[in-house]
Tab-separated table of N, CA, C and O and ligand atoms in Angstrom:
chain	number	residue	atom	x	y	z
A	1	UNK	N	107.902	141.142	185.426
A	1	UNK	CA	108.777	141.770	185.870
A	1	UNK	C	108.361	143.200	186.206
A	1	UNK	O	108.458	143.716	184.802
A	2	UNK	N	108.465	144.097	186.705
A	2	UNK	CA	108.008	145.738	186.183
A	2	UNK	C	109.734	145.943	185.730
A	2	UNK	O	110.869	145.680	186.220
A	3	UNK	N	109.552	146.783	185.315
A	3	UNK	CA	110.967	147.314	184.357
A	3	UNK	C	112.121	147.980	185.391
A	3	UNK	O	113.299	147.821	185.006
A	4	UNK	N	111.810	148.637	186.952
A	4	UNK	CA	112.086	149.530	187.261
A	4	UNK	C	112.754	148.816	188.533
A	4	UNK	O	112.532	149.421	189.540
A	5	UNK	N	112.280	147.442	188.866
A	5	UNK	CA	112.308	146.496	190.178
A	5	UNK	C	113.889	146.607	189.939
A	5	UNK	O	114.868	145.709	189.437
A	6	UNK	N	114.500	147.360	191.321
A	6	UNK	CA	115.971	147.044	191.487
A	6	UNK	C	116.411	145.444	191.741
A	6	UNK	O	117.114	145.246	191.444
A	7	UNK	N	115.252	144.575	192.297
A	7	UNK	CA	115.577	143.684	193.259
A	7	UNK	C	115.971	142.713	192.065
A	7	UNK	O	116.539	141.481	191.432
A	8	UNK	N	115.103	142.789	190.818
A	8	UNK	CA	114.781	141.970	189.261
A	8	UNK	C	116.086	142.404	188.963
A	8	UNK	O	117.160	141.388	188.063
A	9	UNK	N	116.699	142.981	188.790
A	9	UNK	CA	117.811	143.673	188.412
A	9	UNK	C	118.917	143.530	188.825
A	9	UNK	O	120.231	142.758	188.160
A	10	UNK	N	119.460	143.339	190.551
A	10	UNK	CA	119.990	142.378	190.629
A	10	UNK	C	120.136	140.951	190.612
A	10	UNK	O	120.802	139.761	190.316
A	11	UNK	N	118.705	140.133	190.461
A	11	UNK	CA	118.984	138.883	190.237
A	11	UNK	C	119.340	138.226	189.010
A	11	UNK	O	119.901	137.312	188.766
A	12	UNK	N	119.282	139.314	188.067
A	12	UNK	CA	119.960	139.047	186.974
A	12	UNK	C	120.972	139.618	186.292
A	12	UNK	O	121.613	139.506	185.398
A	13	UNK	N	121.478	139.940	187.657
A	13	UNK	CA	123.129	140.591	187.596
A	13	UNK	C	123.198	141.686	186.298
A	13	UNK	O	124.161	142.356	186.223
A	14	UNK	N	122.190	142.327	186.312
A	14	UNK	CA	122.024	144.031	185.718
A	14	UNK	C	122.628	145.171	186.893
A	14	UNK	O	123.020	146.282	186.185
A	15	UNK	N	122.776	144.505	187.866
A	15	UNK	CA	122.820	145.606	189.062
A	15	UNK	C	123.655	145.108	190.320
A	15	UNK	O	123.362	143.622	190.544
A	16	UNK	N	125.174	145.115	190.433
A	16	UNK	CA	126.114	144.271	191.301
A	16	UNK	C	125.419	144.430	192.548
A	16	UNK	O	124.737	145.518	192.918
A	17	UNK	N	125.761	143.439	193.041
A	17	UNK	CA	125.303	143.243	194.575
A	17	UNK	C	126.482	142.317	195.176
A	17	UNK	O	126.588	141.444	194.731
A	18	UNK	N	126.289	142.591	196.649
A	18	UNK	CA	127.368	141.470	197.727
A	18	UNK	C	126.942	140.509	197.713
A	18	UNK	O	126.142	140.287	198.674
A	19	UNK	N	126.552	139.375	196.595
A	19	UNK	CA	125.588	138.355	197.192
A	19	UNK	C	126.458	136.863	198.216
A	19	UNK	O	127.643	137.028	197.291
A	20	UNK	N	126.281	136.639	198.892
A	20	UNK	CA	126.564	135.391	199.679
A	20	UNK	C	126.271	133.972	199.923
A	20	UNK	O	127.200	133.639	200.652
A	21	UNK	N	125.188	133.882	199.119
A	21	UNK	CA	124.638	132.252	198.932
A	21	UNK	C	123.576	132.779	197.718
A	21	UNK	O	123.052	133.235	197.676
A	22	UNK	N	123.037	131.674	197.756
A	22	UNK	CA	122.328	131.415	196.325
A	22	UNK	C	122.070	130.019	196.463
A	22	UNK	O	122.352	129.193	196.542
A	23	UNK	N	120.405	129.959	195.685
A	23	UNK	CA	120.131	127.792	195.897
A	23	UNK	C	119.309	128.443	194.431
A	23	UNK	O	119.110	129.065	193.672
A	24	UNK	N	117.979	127.460	194.045
A	24	UNK	CA	117.778	126.966	192.642
A	24	UNK	C	116.753	128.431	192.949
A	24	UNK	O	116.593	129.011	191.361
A	25	UNK	N	115.783	128.889	193.071
A	25	UNK	CA	115.083	129.939	193.340
A	25	UNK	C	115.485	131.173	194.170
A	25	UNK	O	114.403	132.488	194.430
A	26	UNK	N	116.249	131.403	195.288
A	26	UNK	CA	116.492	132.701	195.835
A	26	UNK	C	118.126	132.760	195.952
A	26	UNK	O	119.128	132.127	195.413
A	27	UNK	N	118.236	134.588	195.955
A	27	UNK	CA	119.642	134.680	196.342
A	27	UNK	C	119.897	135.742	197.534
A	27	UNK	O	118.597	136.711	198.159
A	28	UNK	N	120.361	135.574	197.989
A	28	UNK	CA	121.195	136.463	199.220
A	28	UNK	C	122.161	137.359	199.195
A	28	UNK	O	123.499	136.912	198.302
A	29	UNK	N	121.554	138.689	199.295
A	29	UNK	CA	122.799	139.837	199.233
A	29	UNK	C	123.068	140.793	200.543
A	29	UNK	O	122.169	141.070	201.216
A	30	UNK	N	124.103	141.380	200.875
A	30	UNK	CA	124.429	142.682	201.740
A	30	UNK	C	123.056	143.610	201.499
A	30	UNK	O	123.375	144.120	200.321
A	31	UNK	N	122.225	143.982	202.689
A	31	UNK	CA	121.818	145.189	202.060
A	31	UNK	C	122.633	146.378	202.451
A	31	UNK	O	123.645	146.695	203.054
A	32	UNK	N	122.334	147.606	201.019
A	32	UNK	CA	123.616	148.507	200.846
A	32	UNK	C	123.469	149.406	202.227
A	32	UNK	O	124.359	150.150	202.981
A	33	UNK	N	122.513	149.500	202.762
A	33	UNK	CA	122.480	150.601	204.649
A	33	UNK	C	122.219	149.330	205.315
A	33	UNK	O	120.873	149.127	206.230
A	34	UNK	N	123.116	148.570	206.633
A	34	UNK	CA	122.937	147.886	206.899
A	34	UNK	C	122.457	148.018	208.203
A	34	UNK	O	122.888	149.305	208.968
A	35	UNK	N	121.760	147.710	209.121
A	35	UNK	CA	121.022	147.836	210.680
A	35	UNK	C	121.381	146.896	211.516
A	35	UNK	O	120.887	147.199	212.814
A	36	UNK	N	122.235	146.309	211.658
A	36	UNK	CA	123.092	144.817	212.158
A	36	UNK	C	123.842	144.903	211.477
A	36	UNK	O	124.387	145.103	210.570
A	37	UNK	N	125.623	144.402	212.393
A	37	UNK	CA	126.725	144.013	211.889
A	37	UNK	C	126.812	143.100	210.710
A	37	UNK	O	127.426	142.859	210.260
A	38	UNK	N	125.698	141.986	210.897
A	38	UNK	CA	124.904	141.576	209.794
A	38	UNK	C	123.911	141.811	209.147
A	38	UNK	O	122.731	141.518	210.346
A	39	UNK	N	123.517	142.259	208.096
A	39	UNK	CA	122.065	142.368	207.568
A	39	UNK	C	122.195	142.213	206.097
A	39	UNK	O	122.674	142.500	204.999
A	40	UNK	N	121.356	140.642	205.814
A	40	UNK	CA	120.773	140.198	204.684
A	40	UNK	C	119.815	140.572	204.031
A	40	UNK	O	119.022	140.806	204.765
A	41	UNK	N	119.787	140.431	202.660
A	41	UNK	CA	118.196	140.277	202.013
A	41	UNK	C	118.386	139.007	200.973
A	41	UNK	O	119.325	138.913	200.708
A	42	UNK	N	117.133	138.502	200.904
A	42	UNK	CA	116.786	137.449	200.797
A	42	UNK	C	115.951	137.199	199.894
A	42	UNK	O	114.842	137.561	200.551
A	43	UNK	N	115.912	137.497	198.417
A	43	UNK	CA	115.310	137.755	197.313
A	43	UNK	C	114.751	135.825	196.719
A	43	UNK	O	115.460	135.704	196.640
A	44	UNK	N	113.440	136.080	195.876
A	44	UNK	CA	113.230	135.237	194.882
A	44	UNK	C	113.537	135.688	194.081
A	44	UNK	O	113.684	136.887	193.474
A	45	UNK	N	114.335	134.702	193.075
A	45	UNK	CA	114.920	135.362	191.371
A	45	UNK	C	113.613	135.895	190.785
A	45	UNK	O	113.625	136.841	189.867
A	46	UNK	N	112.426	135.236	191.152
A	46	UNK	CA	111.754	135.685	190.072
A	46	UNK	C	111.083	136.805	190.783
A	46	UNK	O	111.029	137.197	192.202
A	47	UNK	N	109.526	137.585	190.044
A	47	UNK	CA	109.591	138.996	190.656
A	47	UNK	C	107.942	138.321	191.274
A	47	UNK	O	107.128	137.860	191.348
A	48	UNK	N	108.336	138.940	192.718
A	48	UNK	CA	106.750	138.762	193.693
A	48	UNK	C	106.692	140.317	194.043
A	48	UNK	O	107.594	140.139	195.012
A	49	UNK	N	105.922	140.960	194.532
A	49	UNK	CA	105.724	142.158	195.324
A	49	UNK	C	105.924	141.973	196.498
A	49	UNK	O	106.389	142.806	196.571
A	50	UNK	N	104.842	140.946	197.336
A	50	UNK	CA	105.255	141.310	198.852
A	50	UNK	C	104.569	139.471	198.900
A	50	UNK	O	104.304	138.623	198.013
A	51	UNK	N	105.285	139.524	200.070
A	51	UNK	CA	104.241	138.141	200.729
A	51	UNK	C	102.310	138.148	200.537
A	51	UNK	O	102.549	136.982	200.639
A	52	UNK	N	102.214	138.824	200.244
A	52	UNK	CA	100.502	138.886	200.238
A	52	UNK	C	100.526	138.214	199.171
A	52	UNK	O	99.560	137.419	198.587
A	53	UNK	N	101.311	138.280	197.691
A	53	UNK	CA	101.456	138.206	196.488
A	53	UNK	C	101.692	136.636	196.064
A	53	UNK	O	101.885	136.499	194.999
A	54	UNK	N	102.824	136.365	197.261
A	54	UNK	CA	103.383	134.995	196.812
A	54	UNK	C	102.492	133.663	197.036
A	54	UNK	O	101.768	133.912	198.287
A	55	UNK	N	102.436	133.030	195.643
A	55	UNK	CA	101.987	131.791	195.792
A	55	UNK	C	102.819	130.639	195.572
A	55	UNK	O	101.840	129.378	195.941
A	56	UNK	N	104.187	130.489	195.587
A	56	UNK	CA	104.682	129.108	195.430
A	56	UNK	C	105.181	129.160	196.176
A	56	UNK	O	105.889	129.499	196.630
A	57	UNK	N	104.363	127.559	196.542
A	57	UNK	CA	105.322	126.995	197.851
A	57	UNK	C	107.006	126.557	197.701
A	57	UNK	O	107.534	126.663	198.944
A	58	UNK	N	107.259	126.459	196.653
A	58	UNK	CA	108.304	125.957	196.575
A	58	UNK	C	109.548	127.196	196.760
A	58	UNK	O	110.494	127.141	197.148
A	59	UNK	N	109.582	128.146	196.484
A	59	UNK	CA	110.030	129.522	196.010
A	59	UNK	C	109.748	130.098	197.421
A	59	UNK	O	111.100	130.435	197.848
A	60	UNK	N	109.241	129.749	197.744
A	60	UNK	CA	108.714	130.632	199.537
A	60	UNK	C	109.940	129.097	200.387
A	60	UNK	O	110.070	129.885	201.443
A	61	UNK	N	109.814	128.253	199.998
A	61	UNK	CA	110.318	127.574	200.682
A	61	UNK	C	111.950	127.652	200.623
A	61	UNK	O	112.584	127.353	201.586
A	62	UNK	N	112.685	127.933	199.253
A	62	UNK	CA	113.863	128.091	199.257
A	62	UNK	C	114.520	129.243	199.628
A	62	UNK	O	115.280	129.454	200.142
A	63	UNK	N	113.051	130.070	199.924
A	63	UNK	CA	113.497	131.535	200.639
A	63	UNK	C	113.632	131.757	202.002
A	63	UNK	O	115.138	132.264	202.705
A	64	UNK	N	112.843	130.826	202.461
A	64	UNK	CA	112.894	130.578	204.569
A	64	UNK	C	114.840	129.545	204.747
A	64	UNK	O	115.231	130.012	205.271
A	65	UNK	N	114.305	128.624	203.360
A	65	UNK	CA	115.658	127.636	203.699
A	65	UNK	C	117.102	128.815	203.655
A	65	UNK	O	118.168	128.343	204.011
A	66	UNK	N	116.938	129.265	202.542
A	66	UNK	CA	118.289	130.132	202.057
A	66	UNK	C	118.582	131.299	203.620
A	66	UNK	O	119.590	131.651	203.750
A	67	UNK	N	117.466	131.939	203.786
A	67	UNK	CA	117.163	132.240	205.134
A	67	UNK	C	118.485	132.079	206.254
A	67	UNK	O	119.321	132.689	206.849
A	68	UNK	N	118.113	130.923	206.380
A	68	UNK	CA	118.952	130.179	207.528
A	68	UNK	C	120.117	129.860	207.004
A	68	UNK	O	121.424	129.946	208.378
A	69	UNK	N	119.888	129.290	206.031
A	69	UNK	CA	121.553	128.501	205.351
A	69	UNK	C	122.246	130.687	205.075
A	69	UNK	O	123.671	129.856	205.696
A	70	UNK	N	121.919	130.905	204.893
A	70	UNK	CA	122.924	132.208	205.159
A	70	UNK	C	123.270	132.902	206.542
A	70	UNK	O	124.588	133.369	206.627
A	71	UNK	N	122.598	132.444	207.426
A	71	UNK	CA	122.717	133.165	208.912
A	71	UNK	C	123.970	132.461	209.405
A	71	UNK	O	124.937	132.986	209.686
A	72	UNK	N	123.461	131.150	208.964
A	72	UNK	CA	124.854	129.718	209.328
A	72	UNK	C	125.929	130.670	208.356
A	72	UNK	O	126.985	130.660	209.469
A	73	UNK	N	125.923	130.494	207.281
A	73	UNK	CA	127.447	130.910	206.710
A	73	UNK	C	127.739	132.330	207.213
A	73	UNK	O	129.510	132.296	207.233
A	74	UNK	N	127.091	133.544	207.586
A	74	UNK	CA	127.731	134.605	208.614
A	74	UNK	C	128.101	134.564	209.643
A	74	UNK	O	128.679	135.164	210.042
A	75	UNK	N	127.664	133.222	210.065
A	75	UNK	CA	128.072	132.852	211.558
A	75	UNK	C	127.518	133.916	212.487
A	75	UNK	O	127.691	133.769	213.904
A	76	UNK	N	126.076	133.891	212.465
A	76	UNK	CA	125.009	134.484	213.277
A	76	UNK	C	124.155	133.466	214.029
A	76	UNK	O	123.485	133.743	214.656
A	77	UNK	N	124.078	132.162	213.223
A	77	UNK	CA	122.922	131.020	213.682
A	77	UNK	C	123.075	130.398	214.890
A	77	UNK	O	121.778	130.517	215.854
A	78	UNK	N	124.428	130.871	215.783
A	78	UNK	CA	124.649	129.998	217.160
A	78	UNK	C	123.914	131.177	218.097
A	78	UNK	O	122.850	131.003	219.061
A	79	UNK	N	124.013	132.355	218.047
A	79	UNK	CA	123.928	133.598	219.351
A	79	UNK	C	122.508	133.672	218.622
A	79	UNK	O	121.904	134.668	219.118
A	80	UNK	N	122.048	133.748	217.260
A	80	UNK	CA	120.664	134.144	217.133
A	80	UNK	C	120.701	135.279	216.123
A	80	UNK	O	121.337	135.792	216.244
A	81	UNK	N	119.196	135.464	215.112
A	81	UNK	CA	119.054	136.554	214.443
A	81	UNK	C	117.854	136.875	214.419
A	81	UNK	O	117.093	135.550	214.622
A	82	UNK	N	117.513	137.927	213.258
A	82	UNK	CA	116.266	137.893	213.373
A	82	UNK	C	115.569	138.057	211.485
A	82	UNK	O	116.407	138.243	211.182
A	83	UNK	N	114.685	137.537	211.151
A	83	UNK	CA	114.481	137.407	210.177
A	83	UNK	C	113.059	138.477	210.312
A	83	UNK	O	112.413	138.241	210.956
A	84	UNK	N	112.902	139.269	209.174
A	84	UNK	CA	111.962	140.177	208.923
A	84	UNK	C	111.663	140.144	207.391
A	84	UNK	O	112.027	140.576	206.442
A	85	UNK	N	109.876	140.248	207.347
A	85	UNK	CA	109.387	140.372	205.804
A	85	UNK	C	108.386	141.756	206.147
A	85	UNK	O	107.289	142.182	206.771
A	86	UNK	N	108.870	143.014	206.083
A	86	UNK	CA	108.353	144.060	205.742
A	86	UNK	C	106.794	143.793	204.314
A	86	UNK	O	107.547	143.697	203.085
A	87	UNK	N	105.897	144.379	204.804
A	87	UNK	CA	105.001	143.968	203.834
A	87	UNK	C	104.056	145.563	203.875
A	87	UNK	O	103.165	145.274	204.681
A	88	UNK	N	103.915	145.606	202.639
A	88	UNK	CA	102.918	146.536	202.803
A	88	UNK	C	103.310	148.010	203.430
A	88	UNK	O	104.436	148.089	204.315
A	89	UNK	N	102.747	149.293	202.778
A	89	UNK	CA	102.764	150.643	203.455
A	89	UNK	C	102.988	150.426	205.010
A	89	UNK	O	104.157	150.862	205.385
A	90	UNK	N	102.190	150.048	205.953
A	90	UNK	CA	102.239	149.830	207.193
A	90	UNK	C	103.322	149.797	207.862
A	90	UNK	O	104.208	149.884	208.747
A	91	UNK	N	104.242	148.517	206.942
A	91	UNK	CA	104.998	148.367	207.877
A	91	UNK	C	106.737	148.691	207.346
A	91	UNK	O	107.747	148.285	207.399
A	92	UNK	N	106.477	149.294	206.343
A	92	UNK	CA	107.478	150.047	205.651
A	92	UNK	C	108.373	149.691	204.407
A	92	UNK	O	109.527	149.617	204.690
A	93	UNK	N	107.630	148.849	203.981
A	93	UNK	CA	107.843	148.146	202.655
A	93	UNK	C	108.432	148.915	201.609
A	93	UNK	O	107.423	149.823	201.002
A	94	UNK	N	109.699	149.170	201.382
A	94	UNK	CA	110.494	150.446	200.292
A	94	UNK	C	110.412	149.811	198.567
A	94	UNK	O	110.752	150.181	197.970
A	95	UNK	N	110.611	148.185	198.800
A	95	UNK	CA	111.119	147.271	197.186
A	95	UNK	C	109.771	146.887	197.627
A	95	UNK	O	109.794	146.024	197.689
A	96	UNK	N	109.685	146.646	196.298
A	96	UNK	CA	108.395	146.164	195.729
A	96	UNK	C	108.333	144.672	195.268
A	96	UNK	O	108.345	144.475	194.415
A	97	UNK	N	109.318	143.941	195.898
A	97	UNK	CA	109.814	142.529	195.324
A	97	UNK	C	109.824	142.096	196.676
A	97	UNK	O	111.103	142.483	197.683
A	98	UNK	N	109.424	140.937	196.758
A	98	UNK	CA	109.501	140.302	198.488
A	98	UNK	C	110.842	140.081	198.462
A	98	UNK	O	112.011	139.539	197.902
A	99	UNK	N	111.184	140.481	199.644
A	99	UNK	CA	112.821	140.267	200.484
A	99	UNK	C	112.219	139.767	201.871
A	99	UNK	O	111.959	140.211	202.528
A	100	UNK	N	113.188	139.036	202.752
A	100	UNK	CA	113.663	138.772	204.036
A	100	UNK	C	114.784	139.554	204.414
A	100	UNK	O	115.512	139.606	203.662
A	101	UNK	N	114.592	140.181	204.992
A	101	UNK	CA	116.053	141.003	206.226
A	101	UNK	C	115.999	139.769	206.835
A	101	UNK	O	115.084	138.997	207.747
A	102	UNK	N	117.650	139.156	207.196
A	102	UNK	CA	118.525	138.369	207.631
A	102	UNK	C	118.978	139.603	208.352
A	102	UNK	O	120.552	139.616	208.268
A	103	UNK	N	119.300	139.845	210.301
A	103	UNK	CA	119.634	140.642	210.814
A	103	UNK	C	120.357	140.121	211.857
A	103	UNK	O	119.576	138.853	212.602
A	104	UNK	N	121.933	140.244	212.225
A	104	UNK	CA	122.365	138.925	213.009
A	104	UNK	C	123.443	140.045	213.538
A	104	UNK	O	123.935	141.103	213.138
A	105	UNK	N	123.899	139.551	214.827
A	105	UNK	CA	125.673	140.609	215.423
A	105	UNK	C	124.907	141.492	216.264
A	105	UNK	O	126.337	142.051	216.824
A	106	UNK	N	124.302	141.547	216.762
A	106	UNK	CA	123.920	142.141	217.716
A	106	UNK	C	122.623	141.945	218.720
A	106	UNK	O	121.632	141.048	218.193
A	107	UNK	N	122.098	142.155	219.886
A	107	UNK	CA	121.240	141.906	220.621
A	107	UNK	C	119.613	142.493	220.035
A	107	UNK	O	120.244	144.008	219.367
A	108	UNK	N	118.408	142.270	219.741
A	108	UNK	CA	117.462	142.517	219.139
A	108	UNK	C	116.275	142.779	220.060
A	108	UNK	O	115.949	142.377	220.910
A	109	UNK	N	116.489	143.966	219.709
A	109	UNK	CA	115.105	144.755	221.032
A	109	UNK	C	113.315	143.778	220.386
A	109	UNK	O	113.186	143.710	219.484
A	110	UNK	N	112.412	143.840	221.032
A	110	UNK	CA	110.855	143.441	221.318
A	110	UNK	C	110.641	143.940	222.238
A	110	UNK	O	111.125	144.398	223.364
A	111	UNK	N	109.240	144.906	221.652
A	111	UNK	CA	108.692	144.580	220.200
A	111	UNK	C	109.295	145.422	218.973
A	111	UNK	O	109.907	145.830	219.783
A	112	UNK	N	109.244	145.437	218.201
A	112	UNK	CA	110.217	145.981	216.818
A	112	UNK	C	109.203	147.274	216.939
A	112	UNK	O	108.564	147.534	217.608
A	113	UNK	N	109.968	147.770	216.042
A	113	UNK	CA	109.090	149.499	216.183
A	113	UNK	C	108.290	149.466	215.027
A	113	UNK	O	107.863	148.966	214.704
B	201	AMP	P1	112.136	147.254	202.915
B	201	AMP	O1	112.313	148.939	203.418
B	201	AMP	O2	112.154	146.325	204.369
B	201	AMP	O3	111.455	146.871	201.609
B	201	AMP	O4	113.721	147.044	202.507
B	201	AMP	C1	114.349	147.548	201.526
B	201	AMP	C2	115.903	147.413	202.275
B	201	AMP	O5	116.496	147.352	200.557
B	201	AMP	C3	116.656	148.354	202.338
B	201	AMP	O6	117.434	148.192	203.969
B	201	AMP	C4	117.364	148.861	201.546
B	201	AMP	O7	118.735	149.591	202.265
B	201	AMP	C5	117.816	147.389	200.670
B	201	AMP	N1	118.486	147.883	199.051
B	201	AMP	C6	117.297	148.737	198.271
B	201	AMP	N2	118.774	149.188	197.136
B	201	AMP	C7	119.209	148.262	197.694
B	201	AMP	C8	120.572	147.393	196.978
B	201	AMP	N3	120.516	147.853	195.162
B	201	AMP	N4	121.237	147.030	197.514
B	201	AMP	C9	121.079	146.626	197.851
B	201	AMP	N5	120.224	146.586	199.462
B	201	AMP	C10	119.366	147.589	198.934
């Protein structure tokens, strides 16, 4: 793990976060700068730079399962929500620890910007 990875620090409890759900290998918490009424980030506990580097299907499965479970827990599953994984520079990935954005509580436009 890189020493300066903010999401590793959240996973290890060194930086506080508003955690809403957890499973064996993933954690869901509220984004600091929400772009929708519900905006969660779902991360693997272990450090993975991006989706490109993700290898473990069990970790990826837990990540997606928790994304859906957290959306349900937050009350946006029925009306619908969007899951986004920004990967690399062109997609605007700003934190190099794999994360799923879970956005809900408002209508989402398509195509995305
Ligand atoms: P991305 O641009 O896809 O890499 O998304 C990174 C997200 O992490 C942004 O939406 C930030 O608002 C969010 N973020 C960065 N630091 C924190 C933090 N300490 N706690 C919660 N969210 C954070």
